[in-house]
C-alpha positions in Angstrom: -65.3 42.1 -94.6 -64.9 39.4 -92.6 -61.7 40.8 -91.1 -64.0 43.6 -89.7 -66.4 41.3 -87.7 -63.7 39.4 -86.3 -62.0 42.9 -85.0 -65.9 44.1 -83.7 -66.3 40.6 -82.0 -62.7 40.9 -80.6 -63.7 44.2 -79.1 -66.5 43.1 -78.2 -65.3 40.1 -76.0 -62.3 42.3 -75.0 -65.0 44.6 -72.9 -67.5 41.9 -71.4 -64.2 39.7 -70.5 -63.0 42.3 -68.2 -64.4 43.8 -65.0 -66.8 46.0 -66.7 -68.3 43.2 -68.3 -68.6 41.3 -65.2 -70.4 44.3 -63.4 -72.8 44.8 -66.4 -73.4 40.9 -66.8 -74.4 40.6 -62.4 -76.9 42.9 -63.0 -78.7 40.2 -63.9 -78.2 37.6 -62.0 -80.5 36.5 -59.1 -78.5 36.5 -56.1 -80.8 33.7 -54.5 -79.6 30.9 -56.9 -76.1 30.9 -55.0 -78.1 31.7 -51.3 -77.5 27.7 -50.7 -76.7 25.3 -48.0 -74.6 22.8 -49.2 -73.4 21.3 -46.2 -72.9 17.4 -46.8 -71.9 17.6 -50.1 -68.3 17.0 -51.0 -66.2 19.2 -53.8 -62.7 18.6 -55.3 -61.4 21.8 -56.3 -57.9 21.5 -58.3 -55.4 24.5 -58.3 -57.3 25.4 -55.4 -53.7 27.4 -53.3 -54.5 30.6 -55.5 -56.1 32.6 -57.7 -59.9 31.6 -58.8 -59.3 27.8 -57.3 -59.1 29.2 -54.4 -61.7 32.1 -54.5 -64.1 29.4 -55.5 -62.7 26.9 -52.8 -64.4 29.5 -50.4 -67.2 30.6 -51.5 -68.2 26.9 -51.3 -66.9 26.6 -47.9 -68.7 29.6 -46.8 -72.1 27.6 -48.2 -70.8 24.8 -45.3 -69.6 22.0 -48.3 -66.9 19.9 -47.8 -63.8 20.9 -49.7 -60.9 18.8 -50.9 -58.5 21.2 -52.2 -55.8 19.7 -54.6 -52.5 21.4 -54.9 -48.9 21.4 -55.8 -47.4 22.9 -53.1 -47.3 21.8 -50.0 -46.2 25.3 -48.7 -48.7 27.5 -50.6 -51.7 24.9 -50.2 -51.7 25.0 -46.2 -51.5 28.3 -46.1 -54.6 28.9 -48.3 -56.1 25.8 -46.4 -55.9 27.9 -43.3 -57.0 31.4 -45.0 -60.4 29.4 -45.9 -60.8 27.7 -42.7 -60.4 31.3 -40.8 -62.6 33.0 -43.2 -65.4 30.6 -43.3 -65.5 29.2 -40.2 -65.4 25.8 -41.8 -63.4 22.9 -40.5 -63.9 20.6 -43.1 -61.1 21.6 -45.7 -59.0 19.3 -46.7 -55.8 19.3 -48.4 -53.9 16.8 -50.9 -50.9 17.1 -52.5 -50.8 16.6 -56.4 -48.9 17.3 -59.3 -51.9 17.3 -62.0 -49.0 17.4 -64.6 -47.8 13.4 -63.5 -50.0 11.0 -64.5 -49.1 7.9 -62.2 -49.3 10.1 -59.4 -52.9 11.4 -60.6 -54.1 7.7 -60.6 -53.0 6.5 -57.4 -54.2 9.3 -55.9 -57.5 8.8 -57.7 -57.8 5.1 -56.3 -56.8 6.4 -52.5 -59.4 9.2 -52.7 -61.8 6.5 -53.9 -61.6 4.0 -50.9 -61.9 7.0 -48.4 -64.3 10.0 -49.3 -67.0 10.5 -51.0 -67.7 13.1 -54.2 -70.6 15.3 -55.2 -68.4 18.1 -57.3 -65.6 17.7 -59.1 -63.9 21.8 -60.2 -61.1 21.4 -62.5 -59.6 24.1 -62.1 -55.5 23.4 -62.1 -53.8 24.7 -65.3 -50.6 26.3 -66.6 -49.5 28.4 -69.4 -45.7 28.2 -70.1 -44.4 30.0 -72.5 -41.5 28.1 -73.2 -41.5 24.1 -74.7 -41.1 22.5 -71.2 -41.0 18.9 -70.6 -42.1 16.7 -67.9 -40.1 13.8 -66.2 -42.4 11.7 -68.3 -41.6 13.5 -71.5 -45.1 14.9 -71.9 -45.3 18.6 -73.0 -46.1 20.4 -69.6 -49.1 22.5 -71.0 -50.5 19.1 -72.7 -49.7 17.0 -69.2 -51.7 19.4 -67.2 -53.9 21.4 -68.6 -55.4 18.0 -70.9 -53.8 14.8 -70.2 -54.1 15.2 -66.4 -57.8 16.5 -66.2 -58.8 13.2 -68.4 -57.0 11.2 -66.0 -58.4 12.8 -62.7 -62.3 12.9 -64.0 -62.1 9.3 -65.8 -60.8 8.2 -62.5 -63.4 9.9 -60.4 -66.2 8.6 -62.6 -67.2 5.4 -60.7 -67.4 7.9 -57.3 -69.9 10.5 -58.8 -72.2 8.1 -60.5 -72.9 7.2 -57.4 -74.0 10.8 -55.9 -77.4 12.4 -56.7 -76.7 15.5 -59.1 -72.9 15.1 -59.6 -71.3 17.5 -61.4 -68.0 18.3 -63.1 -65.8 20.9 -64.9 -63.4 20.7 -67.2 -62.4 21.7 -71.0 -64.7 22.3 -74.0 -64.2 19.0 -76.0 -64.3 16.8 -72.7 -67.1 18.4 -71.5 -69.2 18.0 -74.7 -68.5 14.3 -75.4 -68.8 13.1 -71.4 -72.1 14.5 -71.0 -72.8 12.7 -74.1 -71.4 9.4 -72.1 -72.6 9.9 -68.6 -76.2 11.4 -68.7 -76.4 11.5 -65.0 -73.5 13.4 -64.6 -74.0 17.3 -65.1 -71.0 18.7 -67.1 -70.3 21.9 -67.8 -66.9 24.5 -68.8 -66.7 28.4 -68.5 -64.7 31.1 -69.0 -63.8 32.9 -66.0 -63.3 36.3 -67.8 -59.7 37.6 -67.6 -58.8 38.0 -63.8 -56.1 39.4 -62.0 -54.4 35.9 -61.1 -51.0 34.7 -60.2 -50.9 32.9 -63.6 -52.0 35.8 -65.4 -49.2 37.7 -64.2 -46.8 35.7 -64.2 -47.3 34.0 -67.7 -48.9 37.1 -69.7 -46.8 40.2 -67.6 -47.1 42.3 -71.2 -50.6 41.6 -70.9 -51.1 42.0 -67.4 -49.9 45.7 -67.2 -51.3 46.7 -69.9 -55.0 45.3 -68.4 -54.5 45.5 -64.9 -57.3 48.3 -64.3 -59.5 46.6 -65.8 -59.2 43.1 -65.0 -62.0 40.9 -62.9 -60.9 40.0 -59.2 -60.6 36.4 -58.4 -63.9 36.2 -57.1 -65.9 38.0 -60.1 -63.5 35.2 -61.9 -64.8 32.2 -59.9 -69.1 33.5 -59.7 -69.6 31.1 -62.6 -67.9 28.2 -61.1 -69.8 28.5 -58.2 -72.5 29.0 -59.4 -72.2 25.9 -61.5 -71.2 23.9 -58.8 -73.9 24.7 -56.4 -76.6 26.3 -57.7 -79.9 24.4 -58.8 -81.0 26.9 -61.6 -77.5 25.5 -63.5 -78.9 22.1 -64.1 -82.2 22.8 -65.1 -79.5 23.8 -68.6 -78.3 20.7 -70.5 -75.2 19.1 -69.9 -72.6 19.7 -72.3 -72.5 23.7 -72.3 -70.1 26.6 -71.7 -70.7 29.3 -69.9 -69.9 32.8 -69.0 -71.5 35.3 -66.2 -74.1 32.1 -65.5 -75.2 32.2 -69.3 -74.3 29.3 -71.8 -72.5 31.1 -74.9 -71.3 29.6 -78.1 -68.1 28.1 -78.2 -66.8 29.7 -81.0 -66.1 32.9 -82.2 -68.3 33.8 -85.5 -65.6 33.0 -88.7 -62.7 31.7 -86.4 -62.5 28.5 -87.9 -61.6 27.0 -84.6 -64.9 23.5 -85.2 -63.1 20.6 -85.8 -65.4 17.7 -87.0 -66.9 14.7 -84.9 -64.0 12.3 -86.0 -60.8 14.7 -84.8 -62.9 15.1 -81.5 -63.4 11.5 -81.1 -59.8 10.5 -81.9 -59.1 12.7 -79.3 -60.5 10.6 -77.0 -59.3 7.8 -78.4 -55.5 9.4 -77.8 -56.4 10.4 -74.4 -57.5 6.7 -73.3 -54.7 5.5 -75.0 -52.2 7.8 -72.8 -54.5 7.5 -69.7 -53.7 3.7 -69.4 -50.6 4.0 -70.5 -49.6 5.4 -67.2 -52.3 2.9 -65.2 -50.9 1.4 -62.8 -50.7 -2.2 -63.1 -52.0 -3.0 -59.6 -52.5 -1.1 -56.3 -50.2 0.7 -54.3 -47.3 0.4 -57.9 
């Protein structure tokens, strides 16, 4: 029978992934935990020209933070810059150009953004899903470069710069979440699901699945509440570090009987694989 509780569980998550599930979820949320000032803290939102980056790039900067927003293209990125700053009223967006997929780059830009701001909130939010195998001008699988390689690189470079803050927090994938709150205990990590939204990526990489969802899928901001809420409210990290989360609640991350654990050692060679490609693409010294 287990074939029948996989198909009830993916039913299940089918309806409280989409907007329904959203509206029934905010019932019961406190609308008070997101009421915040956060003016003076700084936030690095990736991916942030589009889509939930950039719905959550706002609701911060409509809570007065300071908001770094990392993006690909130039084009598309000062345009959303300037949709924030029009919308919110605030004048401290900034913008910085970054291909999350190229490693070198994400290190020297890591080192630069070091010497010169400071770094409260770290959103990872950048990510692609190509279809097709698509390889990068360093020979990395494009899904792999971006979506893994290039968030290990970003947050093991920011490190240093948020172990300095008072509650620093960070974002990021499932595995990487779980073992750096292991690492960094004074550090608040945490991952989500964002619910399937109607994005730019979702269209453009799942169009068979877009149409046939499109009713029912969460806006962008219904897709971002959980970031936010991560990122600025204080009810978040009065949870452990380490958990996912969806509609503010930490859930499991696994499906019952999906087989998808992998054991301590395959998670810590991950790491070990990740370092090992991380300083492969160090720079040697400053500036190279």
């Amino acid at each position: 029978m287990s074939w029948y509780r996989n198909a009830v569980w993916f039913v299940k998550g089918l309806r409280e992934y989409t907007r329904c599930g959203y509206e029934a979820a905010s019932l019961h949320f406190n609308p008070d935990d997101v009421e915040v000032n956060v003016a003076g803290r700084c936030f690095l939102v990736t991916g942030a020209n589009s889509g939930i980056g950039k719905a959550t790039a706002k609701e911060i900067a409509r809570r007065g933070g300071t908001v770094h927003l990392v993006c690909r293209n130039k084009e598309r990125a000062e345009v959303a810059r300037d949709e924030i700053v029009t919308e919110t009223g605030n004048q401290n967006i900034f913008l910085h150009i970054l291909d999350i997929s190229n490693p070198k780059e994400i290190w020297k830009f890591a080192e630069k953004f070091k010497a010169e701001h400071k770094l409260h909130v770290l959103i990872n939010n950048a990510g692609c899903m190509v279809n097709n195998r698509e390889l990068t001008e360093d020979g990395l699988e494009k899904n792999f470069a971006t979506n893994t390689l290039g968030t290990y690189i970003l947050t093991t470079a920011l490190l240093p710069l948020l172990e300095k803050e008072a509650d620093a927090r960070v974002r990021q994938q499932v595995v990487l979440t779980e073992q750096w709150a292991k690492a960094h205990r004074n550090i608040h990590f945490s991952v989500m699901h964002p619910g399937w939204a109607d994005t730019p990526a979702v269209r453009s990489a799942m169009p068979d699945f877009y149409e046939k969802m499109k009713n029912s899928l969460r806006t962008e901001a219904q897709g971002a509440d959980t970031v936010v809420w991560l990122a600025v409210s204080s009810e978040a990290t009065k949870l452990p570090s380490g958990l996912f989360f969806q509609d503010r609640q930490p859930v499991s991350t696994h499906l019952p009987l999906a087989s998808t654990h992998s054991p301590p050692e395959d998670e810590e060679k991950l790491m070990e694989v990740l370092e090992e490609f991380s300083q492969k693409f160090k720079p040697t010294s400053p500036g190279t």
